[in-house]
PDB file of C-alpha atoms in Angstrom:
ATOM      1  CA  MET A   1       0.000   0.000   0.000  1.00 55.00           C
ATOM      2  CA  ALA A   2       2.866   2.358   0.615  1.00 66.00           C
ATOM      3  CA  PRO A   3       3.753   2.657  -3.047  1.00 83.00           C
ATOM      4  CA  VAL A   4       0.145   3.576  -3.905  1.00 83.00           C
ATOM      5  CA  ALA A   5       0.102   6.276  -1.223  1.00 84.00           C
ATOM      6  CA  GLY A   6       3.380   7.617  -2.555  1.00 87.00           C
ATOM      7  CA  ILE A   7       2.022   7.715  -6.087  1.00 90.00           C
ATOM      8  CA  ARG A   8      -1.175   9.373  -4.915  1.00 91.00           C
ATOM      9  CA  THR A   9       0.856  12.010  -3.037  1.00 91.00           C
ATOM     10  CA  ALA A  10       3.039  12.605  -6.087  1.00 89.00           C
ATOM     11  CA  ILE A  11      -0.039  13.013  -8.307  1.00 89.00           C
ATOM     12  CA  GLU A  12      -1.618  15.452  -5.837  1.00 91.00           C
ATOM     13  CA  LYS A  13       1.631  17.442  -5.761  1.00 90.00           C
ATOM     14  CA  LEU A  14       1.731  17.503  -9.566  1.00 90.00           C
ATOM     15  CA  ILE A  15      -1.857  18.748  -9.675  1.00 89.00           C
ATOM     16  CA  THR A  16      -1.149  21.411  -7.029  1.00 91.00           C
ATOM     17  CA  ASP A  17       1.999  22.524  -8.872  1.00 87.00           C
ATOM     18  CA  ALA A  18       0.142  22.617 -12.197  1.00 90.00           C
ATOM     19  CA  LYS A  19      -2.646  24.731 -10.699  1.00 90.00           C
ATOM     20  CA  ALA A  20      -0.075  27.114  -9.207  1.00 87.00           C
ATOM     21  CA  ALA A  21       1.757  27.339 -12.544  1.00 88.00           C
ATOM     22  CA  GLN A  22      -1.550  27.985 -14.296  1.00 92.00           C
ATOM     23  CA  LYS A  23      -2.350  30.796 -11.838  1.00 94.00           C
ATOM     24  CA  ASP A  24       1.137  32.247 -12.349  1.00 90.00           C
ATOM     25  CA  GLU A  25       0.680  32.115 -16.132  1.00 94.00           C
ATOM     26  CA  GLU A  26      -2.733  33.753 -15.913  1.00 94.00           C
ATOM     27  CA  ALA A  27      -1.238  36.492 -13.712  1.00 95.00           C
ATOM     28  CA  ARG A  28       1.650  36.969 -16.186  1.00 96.00           C
ATOM     29  CA  GLN A  29      -0.749  37.225 -19.107  1.00 96.00           C
ATOM     30  CA  ALA A  30      -3.019  39.632 -17.207  1.00 96.00           C
ATOM     31  CA  ALA A  31      -0.065  41.853 -16.239  1.00 96.00           C
ATOM     32  CA  ASN A  32       1.206  41.876 -19.827  1.00 97.00           C
ATOM     33  CA  LEU A  33      -2.256  42.742 -21.136  1.00 97.00           C
ATOM     34  CA  GLU A  34      -2.625  45.525 -18.571  1.00 97.00           C
ATOM     35  CA  ALA A  35       0.761  47.024 -19.516  1.00 97.00           C
ATOM     36  CA  TYR A  36      -0.037  46.738 -23.241  1.00 98.00           C
ATOM     37  CA  GLU A  37      -3.427  48.393 -22.788  1.00 98.00           C
ATOM     38  CA  ALA A  38      -1.771  51.187 -20.790  1.00 97.00           C
ATOM     39  CA  ASP A  39       0.575  51.791 -23.746  1.00 98.00           C
ATOM     40  CA  LEU A  40      -2.390  51.820 -26.120  1.00 98.00           C
ATOM     41  CA  ALA A  41      -4.107  54.401 -23.895  1.00 98.00           C
ATOM     42  CA  ILE A  42      -1.001  56.604 -24.102  1.00 98.00           C
ATOM     43  CA  ILE A  43      -0.973  56.210 -27.877  1.00 98.00           C
ATOM     44  CA  GLU A  44      -4.677  57.100 -28.099  1.00 98.00           C
ATOM     45  CA  ALA A  45      -4.034  60.178 -25.931  1.00 98.00           C
ATOM     46  CA  LEU A  46      -1.253  61.230 -28.309  1.00 98.00           C
ATOM     47  CA  GLU A  47      -3.620  60.846 -31.258  1.00 98.00           C
ATOM     48  CA  LYS A  48      -6.144  63.048 -29.455  1.00 98.00           C
ATOM     49  CA  GLU A  49      -3.436  65.647 -28.685  1.00 98.00           C
ATOM     50  CA  LEU A  50      -2.504  65.690 -32.383  1.00 98.00           C
ATOM     51  CA  ASP A  51      -6.149  66.110 -33.411  1.00 98.00           C
ATOM     52  CA  GLU A  52      -6.561  69.001 -30.949  1.00 97.00           C
ATOM     53  CA  ALA A  53      -3.339  70.633 -32.181  1.00 97.00           C
ATOM     54  CA  ILE A  54      -4.517  70.391 -35.783  1.00 97.00           C
ATOM     55  CA  GLU A  55      -7.825  72.013 -34.849  1.00 95.00           C
ATOM     56  CA  THR A  56      -5.881  74.817 -33.152  1.00 92.00           C
ATOM     57  CA  VAL A  57      -3.746  75.305 -36.264  1.00 90.00           C
ATOM     58  CA  LYS A  58      -6.825  75.347 -38.505  1.00 88.00           C
ATOM     59  CA  LYS A  59      -8.522  77.902 -36.274  1.00 83.00           C
ATOM     60  CA  ASP A  60      -5.612  80.165 -35.324  1.00 78.00           C
ATOM     61  CA  TRP A  61      -3.347  79.884 -38.375  1.00 79.00           C
ATOM     62  CA  PRO A  62      -5.581  78.794 -41.254  1.00 80.00           C
ATOM     63  CA  THR A  63      -2.957  79.491 -43.910  1.00 79.00           C
ATOM     64  CA  TYR A  64      -0.333  77.211 -42.355  1.00 88.00           C
ATOM     65  CA  ASN A  65       0.250  74.014 -44.326  1.00 91.00           C
ATOM     66  CA  TYR A  66       0.468  71.395 -41.588  1.00 94.00           C
ATOM     67  CA  ALA A  67       0.110  68.325 -43.833  1.00 95.00           C
ATOM     68  CA  SER A  68       3.741  67.175 -43.707  1.00 96.00           C
ATOM     69  CA  ASP A  69       3.923  67.793 -39.939  1.00 97.00           C
ATOM     70  CA  LYS A  70       0.723  65.801 -39.433  1.00 97.00           C
ATOM     71  CA  ASP A  71       2.004  62.937 -41.601  1.00 98.00           C
ATOM     72  CA  ALA A  72       5.313  62.760 -39.716  1.00 98.00           C
ATOM     73  CA  ILE A  73       3.587  62.788 -36.323  1.00 98.00           C
ATOM     74  CA  GLU A  74       1.059  60.164 -37.422  1.00 98.00           C
ATOM     75  CA  ASP A  75       3.944  57.996 -38.674  1.00 98.00           C
ATOM     76  CA  ALA A  76       5.708  58.368 -35.309  1.00 98.00           C
ATOM     77  CA  ILE A  77       2.513  57.426 -33.451  1.00 98.00           C
ATOM     78  CA  GLU A  78       1.947  54.441 -35.734  1.00 98.00           C
ATOM     79  CA  ALA A  79       5.556  53.322 -35.146  1.00 98.00           C
ATOM     80  CA  GLN A  80       4.896  53.410 -31.395  1.00 98.00           C
ATOM     81  CA  ARG A  81       1.731  51.346 -31.899  1.00 98.00           C
ATOM     82  CA  ALA A  82       3.625  48.802 -34.040  1.00 98.00           C
ATOM     83  CA  GLN A  83       6.363  48.630 -31.400  1.00 98.00           C
ATOM     84  CA  ALA A  84       3.773  48.003 -28.661  1.00 98.00           C
ATOM     85  CA  ASP A  85       2.032  45.339 -30.781  1.00 98.00           C
ATOM     86  CA  ALA A  86       5.341  43.576 -31.463  1.00 98.00           C
ATOM     87  CA  ALA A  87       6.355  43.722 -27.800  1.00 97.00           C
ATOM     88  CA  TYR A  88       3.009  42.249 -26.751  1.00 97.00           C
ATOM     89  CA  ALA A  89       3.196  39.491 -29.379  1.00 97.00           C
ATOM     90  CA  ALA A  90       6.724  38.648 -28.224  1.00 96.00           C
ATOM     91  CA  VAL A  91       5.478  37.768 -24.727  1.00 96.00           C
ATOM     92  CA  ALA A  92       2.484  35.711 -25.819  1.00 93.00           C
ATOM     93  CA  ASP A  93       4.038  32.439 -24.582  1.00 93.00           C
ATOM     94  CA  GLU A  94       6.524  33.655 -21.974  1.00 94.00           C
ATOM     95  CA  GLY A  95       8.228  36.738 -20.670  1.00 95.00           C
ATOM     96  CA  THR A  96       7.205  40.126 -19.376  1.00 96.00           C
ATOM     97  CA  TYR A  97       5.950  43.042 -21.463  1.00 96.00           C
ATOM     98  CA  THR A  98       8.502  45.851 -21.111  1.00 95.00           C
ATOM     99  CA  ASN A  99       7.675  48.276 -23.925  1.00 97.00           C
ATOM    100  CA  THR A 100       7.836  52.027 -23.309  1.00 96.00           C
ATOM    101  CA  VAL A 101       5.976  54.508 -25.511  1.00 97.00           C
ATOM    102  CA  ASN A 102       8.142  57.523 -26.335  1.00 97.00           C
ATOM    103  CA  ALA A 103       5.363  60.037 -25.720  1.00 97.00           C
ATOM    104  CA  THR A 104       7.852  62.846 -25.030  1.00 97.00           C
ATOM    105  CA  ALA A 105       9.257  62.758 -28.562  1.00 98.00           C
ATOM    106  CA  ILE A 106       5.788  62.801 -30.102  1.00 98.00           C
ATOM    107  CA  ARG A 107       4.645  65.644 -27.839  1.00 98.00           C
ATOM    108  CA  GLU A 108       7.749  67.580 -28.881  1.00 98.00           C
ATOM    109  CA  MET A 109       6.808  67.024 -32.542  1.00 98.00           C
ATOM    110  CA  ILE A 110       3.285  68.315 -31.865  1.00 98.00           C
ATOM    111  CA  GLU A 111       4.655  71.355 -30.030  1.00 96.00           C
ATOM    112  CA  LYS A 112       7.074  72.031 -32.895  1.00 96.00           C
ATOM    113  CA  MET A 113       4.179  71.949 -35.369  1.00 96.00           C
ATOM    114  CA  LEU A 114       2.293  74.478 -33.221  1.00 94.00           C
ATOM    115  CA  THR A 115       5.384  76.678 -32.894  1.00 90.00           C
ATOM    116  CA  ASP A 116       6.057  76.534 -36.635  1.00 91.00           C
ATOM    117  CA  ALA A 117       2.424  77.411 -37.365  1.00 89.00           C
ATOM    118  CA  ARG A 118       2.527  80.272 -34.895  1.00 81.00           C
ATOM    119  CA  GLU A 119       5.774  81.629 -36.321  1.00 77.00           C
ATOM    120  CA  ALA A 120       4.677  81.211 -39.930  1.00 80.00           C
ATOM    121  CA  GLY A 121       1.311  82.764 -39.223  1.00 66.00           C
ATOM    122  CA  ILE A 122       2.493  86.220 -38.173  1.00 61.00           C
ATOM    123  CA  THR A 123       5.817  87.573 -39.352  1.00 50.00           C
ATOM    124  CA  LEU A 124       5.915  90.676 -37.167  1.00 46.00           C
ATOM    125  CA  ILE A 125       3.954  93.044 -35.018  1.00 52.00           C
ATOM    126  CA  TYR A 126       3.361  95.928 -37.390  1.00 55.00           C
ATOM    127  CA  SER A 127       4.549  99.366 -36.322  1.00 55.00           C
ATOM    128  CA  GLU A 128       6.375 100.776 -39.364  1.00 64.00           C
ATOM    129  CA  GLU A 129       5.309 103.127 -42.130  1.00 74.00           C
ATOM    130  CA  LEU A 130       4.074 101.847 -45.469  1.00 79.00           C
ATOM    131  CA  ASP A 131       5.452 102.846 -48.840  1.00 81.00           C
ATOM    132  CA  ALA A 132       2.895 104.383 -51.208  1.00 83.00           C
ATOM    133  CA  ASN A 133       3.241 101.374 -53.541  1.00 88.00           C
ATOM    134  CA  ASP A 134       2.593  98.782 -50.807  1.00 89.00           C
ATOM    135  CA  LYS A 135      -0.751  96.996 -50.984  1.00 91.00           C
ATOM    136  CA  ILE A 136      -2.695  95.835 -47.923  1.00 90.00           C
ATOM    137  CA  TYR A 137      -5.152  92.909 -47.803  1.00 92.00           C
ATOM    138  CA  ASN A 138      -7.134  91.164 -45.106  1.00 90.00           C
ATOM    139  CA  LEU A 139      -6.972  87.371 -44.723  1.00 88.00           C
ATOM    140  CA  GLN A 140      -9.935  87.021 -47.068  1.00 91.00           C
ATOM    141  CA  GLY A 141      -7.951  88.733 -49.847  1.00 91.00           C
ATOM    142  CA  VAL A 142      -9.884  91.993 -49.848  1.00 93.00           C
ATOM    143  CA  GLN A 143      -7.652  94.996 -50.525  1.00 93.00           C
ATOM    144  CA  LEU A 144      -7.695  97.599 -47.742  1.00 91.00           C
ATOM    145  CA  ALA A 145      -6.825 101.295 -47.747  1.00 87.00           C
ATOM    146  CA  GLU A 146      -4.829 100.926 -44.521  1.00 85.00           C
ATOM    147  CA  PRO A 147      -3.947  98.178 -42.029  1.00 86.00           C
ATOM    148  CA  VAL A 148      -6.766  97.236 -39.665  1.00 86.00           C
ATOM    149  CA  LYS A 149      -5.833  97.344 -35.974  1.00 82.00           C
ATOM    150  CA  GLY A 150      -6.324  94.170 -33.960  1.00 80.00           C
ATOM    151  CA  GLN A 151      -6.255  91.959 -37.047  1.00 83.00           C
ATOM    152  CA  ILE A 152      -3.779  90.153 -39.217  1.00 84.00           C
ATOM    153  CA  ASN A 153      -3.124  92.048 -42.445  1.00 86.00           C
ATOM    154  CA  VAL A 154      -1.226  90.884 -45.504  1.00 88.00           C
ATOM    155  CA  ILE A 155       1.120  93.501 -46.917  1.00 87.00           C
ATOM    156  CA  VAL A 156       2.514  93.069 -50.411  1.00 88.00           C
ATOM    157  CA  ARG A 157       5.524  95.349 -50.675  1.00 85.00           C
ATOM    158  CA  ALA A 158       6.482  97.175 -53.868  1.00 83.00           C
ATOM    159  CA  ASN A 159       9.472  94.794 -54.113  1.00 82.00           C
ATOM    160  CA  SER A 160       7.008  91.796 -54.112  1.00 79.00           C
ATOM    161  CA  ILE A 161       7.871  90.701 -50.577  1.00 78.00           C
ATOM    162  CA  THR A 162       4.726  89.551 -48.766  1.00 79.00           C
ATOM    163  CA  GLU A 163       4.341  89.862 -44.995  1.00 78.00           C
ATOM    164  CA  LYS A 164       1.582  88.821 -42.651  1.00 80.00           C
ATOM    165  CA  VAL A 165       1.439  91.373 -39.885  1.00 79.00           C
ATOM    166  CA  TYR A 166      -0.558  92.001 -36.759  1.00 75.00           C
ATOM    167  CA  VAL A 167      -1.393  95.659 -36.247  1.00 73.00           C
ATOM    168  CA  LYS A 168      -1.349  96.940 -32.668  1.00 63.00           C
TER     169      LYS A 168
END
């Protein structure tokens, strides 16, 4: 009978160990999924920040061509998503998810787009005299007799240089 009891004990230990290993694996998978989903949430937040920045550019600097900036930022965000997907796939059977989304770099790209739009949108605060041959337009393209205070005016100089100016 002793050998049977020993076998029974060994089987019970194997079952207990297997259950513990299964719990450990479930915990590993759950932790990996949680970390992956946290990265996806960061990526989604970056996409929202980009969308909000584009709306700001459209509203505040409608003449700024942001298309190449947007494409580059979207590519950077997509690269982060692909990196997260690959990192998650790599730990499907074993290992710990250790990916880090480089949100700082993408936020810097978004801020640079906003800065570029801001700088391209107004070339100077206008306070100088106009030449008689200079032409003044509003942003709708209507020619004006003189710059309008509190608005952005487009001045086409006699030498064909165009400036967007804000008149104090």
